JSON list of C-alpha atoms in Angstrom, two decimals:
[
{"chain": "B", "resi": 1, "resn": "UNK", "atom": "CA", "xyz": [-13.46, -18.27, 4.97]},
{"chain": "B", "resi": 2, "resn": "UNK", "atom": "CA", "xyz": [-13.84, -16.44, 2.04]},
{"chain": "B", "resi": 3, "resn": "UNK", "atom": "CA", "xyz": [-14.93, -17.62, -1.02]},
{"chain": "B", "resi": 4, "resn": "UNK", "atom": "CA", "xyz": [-16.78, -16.90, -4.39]},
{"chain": "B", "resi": 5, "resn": "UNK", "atom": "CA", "xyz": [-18.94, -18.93, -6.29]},
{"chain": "B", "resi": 6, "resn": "UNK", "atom": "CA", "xyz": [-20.09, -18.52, -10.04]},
{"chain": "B", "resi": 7, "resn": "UNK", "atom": "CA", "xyz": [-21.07, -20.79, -12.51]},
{"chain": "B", "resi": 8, "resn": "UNK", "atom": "CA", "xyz": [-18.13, -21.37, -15.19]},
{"chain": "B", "resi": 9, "resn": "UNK", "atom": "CA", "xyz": [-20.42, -20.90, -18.58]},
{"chain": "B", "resi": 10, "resn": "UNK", "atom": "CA", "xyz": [-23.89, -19.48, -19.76]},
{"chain": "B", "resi": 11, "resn": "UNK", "atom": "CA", "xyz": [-25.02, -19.55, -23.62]},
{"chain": "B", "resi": 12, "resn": "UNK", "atom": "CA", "xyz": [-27.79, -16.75, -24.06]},
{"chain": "B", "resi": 13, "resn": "UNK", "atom": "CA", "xyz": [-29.31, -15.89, -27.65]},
{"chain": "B", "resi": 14, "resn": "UNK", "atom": "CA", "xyz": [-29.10, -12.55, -28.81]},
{"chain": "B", "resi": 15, "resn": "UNK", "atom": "CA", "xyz": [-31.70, -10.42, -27.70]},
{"chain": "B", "resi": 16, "resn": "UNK", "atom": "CA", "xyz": [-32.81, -12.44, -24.86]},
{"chain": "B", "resi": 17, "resn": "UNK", "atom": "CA", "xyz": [-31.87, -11.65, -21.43]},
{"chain": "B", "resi": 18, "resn": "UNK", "atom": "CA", "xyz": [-28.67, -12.90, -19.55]},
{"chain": "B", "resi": 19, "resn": "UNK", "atom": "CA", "xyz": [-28.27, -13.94, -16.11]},
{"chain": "B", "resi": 20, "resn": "UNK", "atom": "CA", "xyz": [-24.99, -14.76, -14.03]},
{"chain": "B", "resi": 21, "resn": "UNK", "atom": "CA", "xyz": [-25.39, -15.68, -10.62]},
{"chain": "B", "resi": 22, "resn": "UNK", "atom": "CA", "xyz": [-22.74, -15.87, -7.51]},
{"chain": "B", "resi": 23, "resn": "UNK", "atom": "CA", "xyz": [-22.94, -16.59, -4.36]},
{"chain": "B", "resi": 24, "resn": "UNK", "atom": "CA", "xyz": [-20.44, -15.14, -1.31]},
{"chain": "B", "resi": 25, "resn": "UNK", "atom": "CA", "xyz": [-19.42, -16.48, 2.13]},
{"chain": "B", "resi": 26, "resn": "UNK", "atom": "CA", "xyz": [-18.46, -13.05, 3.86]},
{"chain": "B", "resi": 27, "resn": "UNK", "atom": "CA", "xyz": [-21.20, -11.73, 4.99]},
{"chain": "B", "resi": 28, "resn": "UNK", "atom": "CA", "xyz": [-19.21, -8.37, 6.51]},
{"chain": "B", "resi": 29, "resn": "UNK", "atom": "CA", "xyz": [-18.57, -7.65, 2.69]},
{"chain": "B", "resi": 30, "resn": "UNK", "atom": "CA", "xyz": [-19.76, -4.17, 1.83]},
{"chain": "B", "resi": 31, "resn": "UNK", "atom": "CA", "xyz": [-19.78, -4.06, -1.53]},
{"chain": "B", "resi": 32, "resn": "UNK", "atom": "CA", "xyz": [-19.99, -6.86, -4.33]},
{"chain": "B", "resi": 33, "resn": "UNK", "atom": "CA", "xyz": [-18.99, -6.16, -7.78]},
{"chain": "B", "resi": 34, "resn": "UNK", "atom": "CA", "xyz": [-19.03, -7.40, -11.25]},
{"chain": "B", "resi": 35, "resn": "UNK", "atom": "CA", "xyz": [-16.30, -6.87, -13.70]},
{"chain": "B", "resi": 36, "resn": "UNK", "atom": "CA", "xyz": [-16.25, -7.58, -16.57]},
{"chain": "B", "resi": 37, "resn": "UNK", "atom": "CA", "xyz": [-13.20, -9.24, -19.29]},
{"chain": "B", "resi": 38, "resn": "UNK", "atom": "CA", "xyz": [-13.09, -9.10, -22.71]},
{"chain": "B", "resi": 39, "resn": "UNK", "atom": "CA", "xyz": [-10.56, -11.60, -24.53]},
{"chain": "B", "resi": 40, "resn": "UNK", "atom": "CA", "xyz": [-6.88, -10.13, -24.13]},
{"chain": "B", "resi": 41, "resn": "UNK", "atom": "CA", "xyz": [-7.63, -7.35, -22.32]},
{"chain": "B", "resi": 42, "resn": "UNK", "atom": "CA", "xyz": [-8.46, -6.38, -18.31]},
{"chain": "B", "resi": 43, "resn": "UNK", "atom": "CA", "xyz": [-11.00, -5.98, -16.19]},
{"chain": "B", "resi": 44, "resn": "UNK", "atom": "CA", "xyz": [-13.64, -3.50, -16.53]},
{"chain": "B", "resi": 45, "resn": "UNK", "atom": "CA", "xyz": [-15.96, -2.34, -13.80]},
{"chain": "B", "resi": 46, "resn": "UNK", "atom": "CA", "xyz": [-19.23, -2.59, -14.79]},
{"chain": "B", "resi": 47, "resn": "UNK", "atom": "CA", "xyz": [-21.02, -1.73, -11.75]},
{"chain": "B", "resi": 48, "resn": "UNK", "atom": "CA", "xyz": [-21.74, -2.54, -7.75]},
{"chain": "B", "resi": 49, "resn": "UNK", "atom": "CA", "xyz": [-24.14, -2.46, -5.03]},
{"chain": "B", "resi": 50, "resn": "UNK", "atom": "CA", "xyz": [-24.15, -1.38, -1.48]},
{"chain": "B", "resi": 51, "resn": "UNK", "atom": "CA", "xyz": [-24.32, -4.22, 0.92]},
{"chain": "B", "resi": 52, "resn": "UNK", "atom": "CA", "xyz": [-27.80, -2.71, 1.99]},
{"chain": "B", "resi": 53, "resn": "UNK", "atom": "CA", "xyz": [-29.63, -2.24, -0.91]},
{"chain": "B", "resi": 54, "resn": "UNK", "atom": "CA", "xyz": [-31.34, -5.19, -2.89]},
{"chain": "B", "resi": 55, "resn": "UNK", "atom": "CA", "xyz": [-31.17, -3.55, -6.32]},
{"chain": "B", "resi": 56, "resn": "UNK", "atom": "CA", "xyz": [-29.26, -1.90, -8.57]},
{"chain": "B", "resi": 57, "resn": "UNK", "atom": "CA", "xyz": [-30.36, -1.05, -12.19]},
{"chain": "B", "resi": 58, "resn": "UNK", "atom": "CA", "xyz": [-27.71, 0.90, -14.76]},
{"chain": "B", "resi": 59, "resn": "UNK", "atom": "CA", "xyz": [-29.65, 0.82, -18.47]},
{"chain": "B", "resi": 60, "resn": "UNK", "atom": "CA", "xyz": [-29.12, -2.60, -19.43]},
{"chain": "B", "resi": 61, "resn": "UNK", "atom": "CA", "xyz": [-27.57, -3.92, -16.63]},
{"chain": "B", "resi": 62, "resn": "UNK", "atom": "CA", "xyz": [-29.47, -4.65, -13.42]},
{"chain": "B", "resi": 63, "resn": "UNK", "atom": "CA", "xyz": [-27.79, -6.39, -9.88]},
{"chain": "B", "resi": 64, "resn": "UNK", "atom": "CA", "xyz": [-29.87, -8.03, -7.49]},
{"chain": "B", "resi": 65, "resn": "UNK", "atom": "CA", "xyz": [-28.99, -8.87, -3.97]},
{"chain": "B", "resi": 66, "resn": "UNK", "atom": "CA", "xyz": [-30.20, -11.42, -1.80]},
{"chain": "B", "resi": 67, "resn": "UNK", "atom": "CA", "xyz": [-27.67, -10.85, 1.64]},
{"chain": "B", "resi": 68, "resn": "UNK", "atom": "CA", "xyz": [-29.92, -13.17, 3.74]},
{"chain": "B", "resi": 69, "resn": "UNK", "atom": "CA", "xyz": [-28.45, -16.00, 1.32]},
{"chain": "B", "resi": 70, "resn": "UNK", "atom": "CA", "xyz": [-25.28, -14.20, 0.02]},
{"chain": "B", "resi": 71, "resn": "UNK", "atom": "CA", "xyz": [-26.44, -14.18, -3.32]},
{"chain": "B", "resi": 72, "resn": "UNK", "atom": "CA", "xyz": [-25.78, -11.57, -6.27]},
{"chain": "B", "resi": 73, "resn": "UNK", "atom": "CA", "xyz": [-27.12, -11.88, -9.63]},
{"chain": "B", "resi": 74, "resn": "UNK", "atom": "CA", "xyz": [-26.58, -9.98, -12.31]},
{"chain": "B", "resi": 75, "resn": "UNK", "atom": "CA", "xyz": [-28.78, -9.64, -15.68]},
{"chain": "B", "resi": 76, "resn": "UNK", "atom": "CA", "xyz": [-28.04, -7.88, -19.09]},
{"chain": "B", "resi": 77, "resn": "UNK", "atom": "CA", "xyz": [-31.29, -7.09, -20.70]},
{"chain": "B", "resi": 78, "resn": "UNK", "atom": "CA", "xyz": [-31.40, -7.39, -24.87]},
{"chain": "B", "resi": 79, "resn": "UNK", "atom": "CA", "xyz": [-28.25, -9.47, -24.45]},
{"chain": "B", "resi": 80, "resn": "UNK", "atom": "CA", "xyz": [-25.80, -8.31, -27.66]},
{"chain": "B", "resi": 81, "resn": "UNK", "atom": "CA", "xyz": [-23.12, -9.85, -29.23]},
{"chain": "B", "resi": 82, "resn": "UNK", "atom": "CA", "xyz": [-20.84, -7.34, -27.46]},
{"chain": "B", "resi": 83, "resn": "UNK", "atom": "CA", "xyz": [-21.69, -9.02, -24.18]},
{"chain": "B", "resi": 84, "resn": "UNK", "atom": "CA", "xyz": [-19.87, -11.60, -25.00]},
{"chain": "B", "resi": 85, "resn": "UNK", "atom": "CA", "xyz": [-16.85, -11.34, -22.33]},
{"chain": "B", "resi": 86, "resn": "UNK", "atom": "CA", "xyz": [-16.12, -13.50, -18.64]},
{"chain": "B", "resi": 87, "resn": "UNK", "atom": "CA", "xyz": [-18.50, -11.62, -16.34]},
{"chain": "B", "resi": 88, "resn": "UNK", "atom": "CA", "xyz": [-16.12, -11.30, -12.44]},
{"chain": "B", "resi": 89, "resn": "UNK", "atom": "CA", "xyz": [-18.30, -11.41, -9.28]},
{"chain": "B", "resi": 90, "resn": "UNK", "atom": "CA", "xyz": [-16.67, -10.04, -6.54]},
{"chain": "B", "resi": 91, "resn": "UNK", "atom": "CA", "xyz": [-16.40, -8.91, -3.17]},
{"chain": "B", "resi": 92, "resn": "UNK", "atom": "CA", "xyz": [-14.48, -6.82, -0.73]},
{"chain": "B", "resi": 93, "resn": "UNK", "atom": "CA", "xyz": [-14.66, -8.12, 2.59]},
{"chain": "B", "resi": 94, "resn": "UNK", "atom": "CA", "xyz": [-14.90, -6.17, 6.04]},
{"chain": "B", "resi": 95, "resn": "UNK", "atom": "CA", "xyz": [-15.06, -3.26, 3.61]},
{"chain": "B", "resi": 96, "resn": "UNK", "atom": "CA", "xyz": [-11.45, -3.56, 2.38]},
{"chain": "B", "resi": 97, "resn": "UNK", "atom": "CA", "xyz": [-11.36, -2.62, -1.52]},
{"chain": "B", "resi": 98, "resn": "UNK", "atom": "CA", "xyz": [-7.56, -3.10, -1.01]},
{"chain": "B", "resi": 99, "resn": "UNK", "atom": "CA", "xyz": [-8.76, -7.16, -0.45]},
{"chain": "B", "resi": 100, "resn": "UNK", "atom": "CA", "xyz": [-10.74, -7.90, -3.36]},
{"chain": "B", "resi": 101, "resn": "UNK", "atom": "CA", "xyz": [-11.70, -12.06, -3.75]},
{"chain": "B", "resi": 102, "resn": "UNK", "atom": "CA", "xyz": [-13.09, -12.54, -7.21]},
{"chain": "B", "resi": 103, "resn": "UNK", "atom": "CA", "xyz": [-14.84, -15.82, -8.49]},
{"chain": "B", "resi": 104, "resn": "UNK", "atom": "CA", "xyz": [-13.24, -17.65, -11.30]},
{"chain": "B", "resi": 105, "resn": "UNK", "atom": "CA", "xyz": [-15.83, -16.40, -13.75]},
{"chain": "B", "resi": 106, "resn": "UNK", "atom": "CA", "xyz": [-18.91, -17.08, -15.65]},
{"chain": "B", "resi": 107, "resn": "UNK", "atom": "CA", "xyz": [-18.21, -17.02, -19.50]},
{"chain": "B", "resi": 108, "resn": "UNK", "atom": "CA", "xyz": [-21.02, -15.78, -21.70]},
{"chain": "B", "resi": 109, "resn": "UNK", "atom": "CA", "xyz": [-21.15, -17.12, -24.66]},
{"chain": "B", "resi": 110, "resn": "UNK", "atom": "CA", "xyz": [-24.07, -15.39, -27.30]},
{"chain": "B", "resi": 111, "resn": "UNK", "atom": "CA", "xyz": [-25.94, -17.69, -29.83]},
{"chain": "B", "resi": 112, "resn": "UNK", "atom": "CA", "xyz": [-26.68, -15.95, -33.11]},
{"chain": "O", "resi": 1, "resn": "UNK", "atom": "CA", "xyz": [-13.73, 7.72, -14.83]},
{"chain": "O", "resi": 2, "resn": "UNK", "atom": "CA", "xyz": [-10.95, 6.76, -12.82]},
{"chain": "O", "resi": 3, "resn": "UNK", "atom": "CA", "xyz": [-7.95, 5.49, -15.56]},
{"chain": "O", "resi": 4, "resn": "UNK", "atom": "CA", "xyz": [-4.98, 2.85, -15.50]},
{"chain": "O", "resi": 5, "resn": "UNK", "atom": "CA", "xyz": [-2.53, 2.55, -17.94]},
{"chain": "O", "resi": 6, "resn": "UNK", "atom": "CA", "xyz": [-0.75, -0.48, -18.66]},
{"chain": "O", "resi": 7, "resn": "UNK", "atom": "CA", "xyz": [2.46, -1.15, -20.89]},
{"chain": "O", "resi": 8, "resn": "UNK", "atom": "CA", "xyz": [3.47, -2.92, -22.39]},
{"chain": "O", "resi": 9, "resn": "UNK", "atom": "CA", "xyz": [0.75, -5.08, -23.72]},
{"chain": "O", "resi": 10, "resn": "UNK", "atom": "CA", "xyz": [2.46, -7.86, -25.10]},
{"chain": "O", "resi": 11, "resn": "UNK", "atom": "CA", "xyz": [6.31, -8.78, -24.54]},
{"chain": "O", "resi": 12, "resn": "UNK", "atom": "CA", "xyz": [7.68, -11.37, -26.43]},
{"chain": "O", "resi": 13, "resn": "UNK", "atom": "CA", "xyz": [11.48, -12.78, -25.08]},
{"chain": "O", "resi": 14, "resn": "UNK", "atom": "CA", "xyz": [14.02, -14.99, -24.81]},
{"chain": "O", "resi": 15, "resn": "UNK", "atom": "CA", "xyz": [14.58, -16.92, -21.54]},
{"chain": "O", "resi": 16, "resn": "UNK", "atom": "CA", "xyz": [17.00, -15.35, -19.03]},
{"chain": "O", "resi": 17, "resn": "UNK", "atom": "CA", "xyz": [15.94, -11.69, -19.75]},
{"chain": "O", "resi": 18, "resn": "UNK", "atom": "CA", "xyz": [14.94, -9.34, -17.44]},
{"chain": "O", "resi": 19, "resn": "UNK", "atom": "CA", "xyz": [11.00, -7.89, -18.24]},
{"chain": "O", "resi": 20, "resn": "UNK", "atom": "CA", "xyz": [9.85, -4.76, -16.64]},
{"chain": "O", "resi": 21, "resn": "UNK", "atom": "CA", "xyz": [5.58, -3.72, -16.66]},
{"chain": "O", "resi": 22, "resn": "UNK", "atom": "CA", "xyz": [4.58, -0.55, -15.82]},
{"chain": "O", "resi": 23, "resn": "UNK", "atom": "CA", "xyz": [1.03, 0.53, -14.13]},
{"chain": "O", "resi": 24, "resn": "UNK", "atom": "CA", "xyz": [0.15, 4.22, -14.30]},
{"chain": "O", "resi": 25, "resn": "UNK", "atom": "CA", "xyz": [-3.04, 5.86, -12.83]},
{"chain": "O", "resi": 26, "resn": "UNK", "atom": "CA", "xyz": [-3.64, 8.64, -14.91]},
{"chain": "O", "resi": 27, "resn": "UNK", "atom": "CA", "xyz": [-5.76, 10.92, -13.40]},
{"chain": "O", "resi": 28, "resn": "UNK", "atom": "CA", "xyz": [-5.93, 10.23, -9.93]},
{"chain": "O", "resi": 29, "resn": "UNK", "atom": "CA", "xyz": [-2.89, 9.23, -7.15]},
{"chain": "O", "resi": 30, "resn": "UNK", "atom": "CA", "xyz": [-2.88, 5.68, -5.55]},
{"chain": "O", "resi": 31, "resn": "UNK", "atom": "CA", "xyz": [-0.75, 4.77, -2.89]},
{"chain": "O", "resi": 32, "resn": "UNK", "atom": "CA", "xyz": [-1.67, 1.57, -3.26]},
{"chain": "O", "resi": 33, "resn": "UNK", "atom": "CA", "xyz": [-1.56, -1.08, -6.69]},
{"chain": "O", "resi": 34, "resn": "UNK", "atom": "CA", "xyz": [-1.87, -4.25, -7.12]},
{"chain": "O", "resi": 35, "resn": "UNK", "atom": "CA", "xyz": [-0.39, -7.19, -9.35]},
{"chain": "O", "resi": 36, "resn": "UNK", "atom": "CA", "xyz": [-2.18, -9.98, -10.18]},
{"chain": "O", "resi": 37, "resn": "UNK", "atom": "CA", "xyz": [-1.43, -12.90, -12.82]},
{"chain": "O", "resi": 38, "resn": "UNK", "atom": "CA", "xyz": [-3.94, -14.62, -15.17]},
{"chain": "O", "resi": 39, "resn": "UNK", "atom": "CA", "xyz": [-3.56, -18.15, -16.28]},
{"chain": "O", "resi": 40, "resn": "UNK", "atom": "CA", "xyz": [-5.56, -19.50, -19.51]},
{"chain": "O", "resi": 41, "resn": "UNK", "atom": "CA", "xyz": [-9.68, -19.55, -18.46]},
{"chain": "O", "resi": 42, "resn": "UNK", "atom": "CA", "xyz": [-8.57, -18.70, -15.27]},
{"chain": "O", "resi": 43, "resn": "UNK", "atom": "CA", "xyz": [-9.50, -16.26, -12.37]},
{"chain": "O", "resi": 44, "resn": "UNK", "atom": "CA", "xyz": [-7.37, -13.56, -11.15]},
{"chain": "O", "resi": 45, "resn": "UNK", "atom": "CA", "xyz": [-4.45, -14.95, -8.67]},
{"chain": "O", "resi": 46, "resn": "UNK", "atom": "CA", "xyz": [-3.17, -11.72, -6.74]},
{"chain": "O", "resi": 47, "resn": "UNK", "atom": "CA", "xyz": [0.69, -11.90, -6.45]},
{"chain": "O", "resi": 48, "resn": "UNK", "atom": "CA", "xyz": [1.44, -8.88, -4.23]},
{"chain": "O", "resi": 49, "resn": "UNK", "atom": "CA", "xyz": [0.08, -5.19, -3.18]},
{"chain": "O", "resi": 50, "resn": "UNK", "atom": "CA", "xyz": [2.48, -2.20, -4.31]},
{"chain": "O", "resi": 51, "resn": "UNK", "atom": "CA", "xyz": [2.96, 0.62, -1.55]},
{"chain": "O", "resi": 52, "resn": "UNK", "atom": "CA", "xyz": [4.26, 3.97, -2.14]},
{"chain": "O", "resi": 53, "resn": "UNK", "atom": "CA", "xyz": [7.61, 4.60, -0.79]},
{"chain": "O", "resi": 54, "resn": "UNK", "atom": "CA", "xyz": [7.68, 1.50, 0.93]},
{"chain": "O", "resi": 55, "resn": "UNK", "atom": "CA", "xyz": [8.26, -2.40, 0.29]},
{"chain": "O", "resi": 56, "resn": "UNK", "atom": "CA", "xyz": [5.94, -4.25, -1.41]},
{"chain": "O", "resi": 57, "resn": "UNK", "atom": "CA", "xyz": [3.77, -7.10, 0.17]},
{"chain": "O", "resi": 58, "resn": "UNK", "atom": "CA", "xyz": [3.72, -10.57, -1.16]},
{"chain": "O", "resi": 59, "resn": "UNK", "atom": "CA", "xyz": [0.98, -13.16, -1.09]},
{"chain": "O", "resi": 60, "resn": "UNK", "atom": "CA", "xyz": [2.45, -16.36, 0.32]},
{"chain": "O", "resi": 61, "resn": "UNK", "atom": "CA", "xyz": [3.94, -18.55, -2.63]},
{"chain": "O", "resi": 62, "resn": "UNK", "atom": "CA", "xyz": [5.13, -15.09, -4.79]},
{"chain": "O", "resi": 63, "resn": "UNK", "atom": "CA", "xyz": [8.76, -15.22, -4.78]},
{"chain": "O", "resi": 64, "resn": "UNK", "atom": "CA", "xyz": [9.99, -11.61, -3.75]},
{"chain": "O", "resi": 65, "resn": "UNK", "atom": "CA", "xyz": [13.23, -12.14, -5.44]},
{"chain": "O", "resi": 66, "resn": "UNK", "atom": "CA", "xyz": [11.67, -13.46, -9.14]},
{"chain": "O", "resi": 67, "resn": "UNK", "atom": "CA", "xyz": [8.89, -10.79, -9.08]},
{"chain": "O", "resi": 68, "resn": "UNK", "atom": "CA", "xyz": [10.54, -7.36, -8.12]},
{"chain": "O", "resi": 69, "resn": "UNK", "atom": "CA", "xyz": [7.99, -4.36, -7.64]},
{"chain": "O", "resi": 70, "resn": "UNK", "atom": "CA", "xyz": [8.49, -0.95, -7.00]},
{"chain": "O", "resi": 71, "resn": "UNK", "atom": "CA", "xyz": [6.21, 2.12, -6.42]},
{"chain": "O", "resi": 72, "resn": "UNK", "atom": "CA", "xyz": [8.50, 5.31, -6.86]},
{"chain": "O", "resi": 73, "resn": "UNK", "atom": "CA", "xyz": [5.51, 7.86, -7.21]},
{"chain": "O", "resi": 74, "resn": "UNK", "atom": "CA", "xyz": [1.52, 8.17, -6.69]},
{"chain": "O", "resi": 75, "resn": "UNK", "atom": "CA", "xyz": [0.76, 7.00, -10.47]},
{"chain": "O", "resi": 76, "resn": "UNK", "atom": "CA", "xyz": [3.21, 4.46, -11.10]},
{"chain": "O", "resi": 77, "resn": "UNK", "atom": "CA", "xyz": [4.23, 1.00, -9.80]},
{"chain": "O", "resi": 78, "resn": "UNK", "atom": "CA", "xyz": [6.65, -1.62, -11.83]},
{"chain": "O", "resi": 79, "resn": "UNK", "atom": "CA", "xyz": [7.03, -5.06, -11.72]},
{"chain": "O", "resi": 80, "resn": "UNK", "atom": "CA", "xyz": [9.96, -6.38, -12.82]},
{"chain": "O", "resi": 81, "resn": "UNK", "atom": "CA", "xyz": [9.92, -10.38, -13.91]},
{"chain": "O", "resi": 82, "resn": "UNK", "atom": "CA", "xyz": [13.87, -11.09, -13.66]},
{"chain": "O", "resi": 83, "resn": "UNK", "atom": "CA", "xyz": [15.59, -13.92, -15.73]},
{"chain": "O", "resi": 84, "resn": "UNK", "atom": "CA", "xyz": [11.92, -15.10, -16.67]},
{"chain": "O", "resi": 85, "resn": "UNK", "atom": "CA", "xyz": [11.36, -18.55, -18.09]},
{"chain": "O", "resi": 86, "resn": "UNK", "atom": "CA", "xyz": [8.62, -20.15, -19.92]},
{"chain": "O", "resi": 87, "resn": "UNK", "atom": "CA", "xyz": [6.95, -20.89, -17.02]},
{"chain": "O", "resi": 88, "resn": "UNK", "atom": "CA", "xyz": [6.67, -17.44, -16.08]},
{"chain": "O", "resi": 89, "resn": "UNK", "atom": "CA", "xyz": [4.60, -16.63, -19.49]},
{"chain": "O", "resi": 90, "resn": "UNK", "atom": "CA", "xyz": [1.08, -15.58, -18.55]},
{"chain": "O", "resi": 91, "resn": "UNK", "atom": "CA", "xyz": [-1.33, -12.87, -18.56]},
{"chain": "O", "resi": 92, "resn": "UNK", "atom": "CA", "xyz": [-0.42, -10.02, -15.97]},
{"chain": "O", "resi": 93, "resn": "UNK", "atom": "CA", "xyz": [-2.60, -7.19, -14.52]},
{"chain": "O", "resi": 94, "resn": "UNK", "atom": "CA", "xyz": [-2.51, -4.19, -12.54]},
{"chain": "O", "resi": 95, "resn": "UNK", "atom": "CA", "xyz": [-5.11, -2.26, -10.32]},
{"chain": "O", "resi": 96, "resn": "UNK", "atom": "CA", "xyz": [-5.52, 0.63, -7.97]},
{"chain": "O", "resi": 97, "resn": "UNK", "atom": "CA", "xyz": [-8.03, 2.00, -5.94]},
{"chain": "O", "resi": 98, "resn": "UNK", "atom": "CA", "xyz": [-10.16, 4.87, -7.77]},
{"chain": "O", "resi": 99, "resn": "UNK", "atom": "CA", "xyz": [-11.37, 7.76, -5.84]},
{"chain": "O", "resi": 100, "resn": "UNK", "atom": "CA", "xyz": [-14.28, 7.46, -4.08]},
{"chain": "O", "resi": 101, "resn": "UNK", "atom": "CA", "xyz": [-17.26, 8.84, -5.66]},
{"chain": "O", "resi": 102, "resn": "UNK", "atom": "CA", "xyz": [-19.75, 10.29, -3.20]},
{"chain": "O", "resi": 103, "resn": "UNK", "atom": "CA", "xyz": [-22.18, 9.19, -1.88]},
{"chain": "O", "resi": 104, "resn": "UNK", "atom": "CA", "xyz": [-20.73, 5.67, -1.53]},
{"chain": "O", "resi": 105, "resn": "UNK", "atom": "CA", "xyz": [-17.06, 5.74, 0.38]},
{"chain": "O", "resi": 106, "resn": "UNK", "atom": "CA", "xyz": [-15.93, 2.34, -1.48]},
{"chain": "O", "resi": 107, "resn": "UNK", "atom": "CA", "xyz": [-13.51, 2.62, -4.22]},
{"chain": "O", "resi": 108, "resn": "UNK", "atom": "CA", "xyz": [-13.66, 0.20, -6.54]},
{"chain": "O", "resi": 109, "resn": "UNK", "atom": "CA", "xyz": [-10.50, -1.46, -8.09]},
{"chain": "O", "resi": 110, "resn": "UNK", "atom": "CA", "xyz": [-10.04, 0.06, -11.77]},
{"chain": "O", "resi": 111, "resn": "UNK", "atom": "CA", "xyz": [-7.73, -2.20, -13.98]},
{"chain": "O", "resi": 112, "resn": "UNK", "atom": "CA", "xyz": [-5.00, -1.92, -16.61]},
{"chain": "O", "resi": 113, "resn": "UNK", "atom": "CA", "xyz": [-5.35, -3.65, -20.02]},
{"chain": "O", "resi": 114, "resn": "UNK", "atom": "CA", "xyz": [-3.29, -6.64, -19.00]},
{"chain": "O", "resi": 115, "resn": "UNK", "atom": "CA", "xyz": [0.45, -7.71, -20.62]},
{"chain": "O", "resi": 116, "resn": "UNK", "atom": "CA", "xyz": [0.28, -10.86, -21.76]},
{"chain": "O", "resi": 117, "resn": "UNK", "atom": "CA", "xyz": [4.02, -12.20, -21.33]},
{"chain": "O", "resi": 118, "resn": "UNK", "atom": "CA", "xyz": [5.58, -15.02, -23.24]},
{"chain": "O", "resi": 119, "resn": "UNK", "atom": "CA", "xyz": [9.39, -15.98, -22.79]},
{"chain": "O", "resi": 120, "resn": "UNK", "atom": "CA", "xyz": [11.02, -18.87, -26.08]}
]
């Protein structure tokens, strides 16, 4: 089946690094994505990986891929009070973007 | 980047009224959209998949008749919540398909802002 798993909260302190970690169950997925959702508003893409490459780094943001276990992480270096938002793992499977199955969302929360 | 517009943000109505949402791609065509609907702390629970010039597909438990969607053009799809009732109040969402951009052949699902629905 097809499923996603992420943990439901993280608390980081500013400045230190965040990371929010999912794991998968379709292995045929292409590509896995993060999104990510400010409070009131919708999703924004943040970034994604290829299904055959184990890292990705964009400034701040930097997505590591484990396929072997199905696991994605992602980390936000310098972690600022702007980063507070519900981070969406998610992936297409058998290469489908019109099929996307997102996790229920990790919600960071940034100590002062 | 790839752009979708979403309107209105926030409807407020009585019960029994009719509530249309529009989803616009603005700089790019999509023959496809998608609705989804957001409940409090909640993931994203996709109701149906709009198709250009042709009927809409459901997910199973999305009543066609409640949720009415249309996708006259390549930039804009509507759903229509008819005689809504509290219990339809959430948090609704669009997306299409960007354009691919080379040299990955993906395209990533770009969203609208949400409209957060309430109905008295």
């Amino acid at each position: 089946g097809e499923d996603v798993e992420q943990s439901l909260f993280l608390s980081v302190r500013e400045g230190d690094s965040s990371v929010i970690n999912c794991t998968y169950t379709d292995s045929s997925s292409t590509y896995l994505y993060w999104y990510k959702q400010e409070p009131g508003a919708g999703l924004q893409l943040l970034t994604y990986i290829f299904s055959n490459m184990d890292m990705k780094q964009d400034q701040r943001l930097t997505v590591l891929l484990n396929k072997k276990d199905k696991h994605l992480s992602l980390r936000i270096a310098d972690t600022q009070t702007g980063d507070s938002a519900i981070y969406f793992c998610a992936e297409s499977p058998e290469n489908r973007d019109d099929k996307i199955i997102f996790g229920k969302g990790t919600r960071l929360h940034i100590l002062p | 980047g790839a752009v979708v517009s979403q309107h209105p943000s926030w409807v407020i109505c009585k019960s029994g009224t009719s509530v249309k949402i529009e989803c616009r791609s603005l700089d790019f065509q999509a023959t496809t959209m998608f609705w989804y609907r957001q409940f409090p702390k909640q993931s994203l629970m996709l109701m149906a998949t709009s198709n250009e010039g042709s009927k809409a597909t459901y997910e199973q438990g999305v009543e066609k008749d409640k949720f009415l969607i249309n996708h006259a053009s390549l930039t804009l799809s509507t759903l229509t919540v008819t005689s809504a009732h509290p219990e339809d109040s959430s948090f609704y969402i669009c997306s299409a398909p960007g354009p691919p951009t080379p040299p990955y052949s993906n395209q990533p699902q770009h969203f609208g802002d949400g409209t957060r629905l309430s109905i008295l």
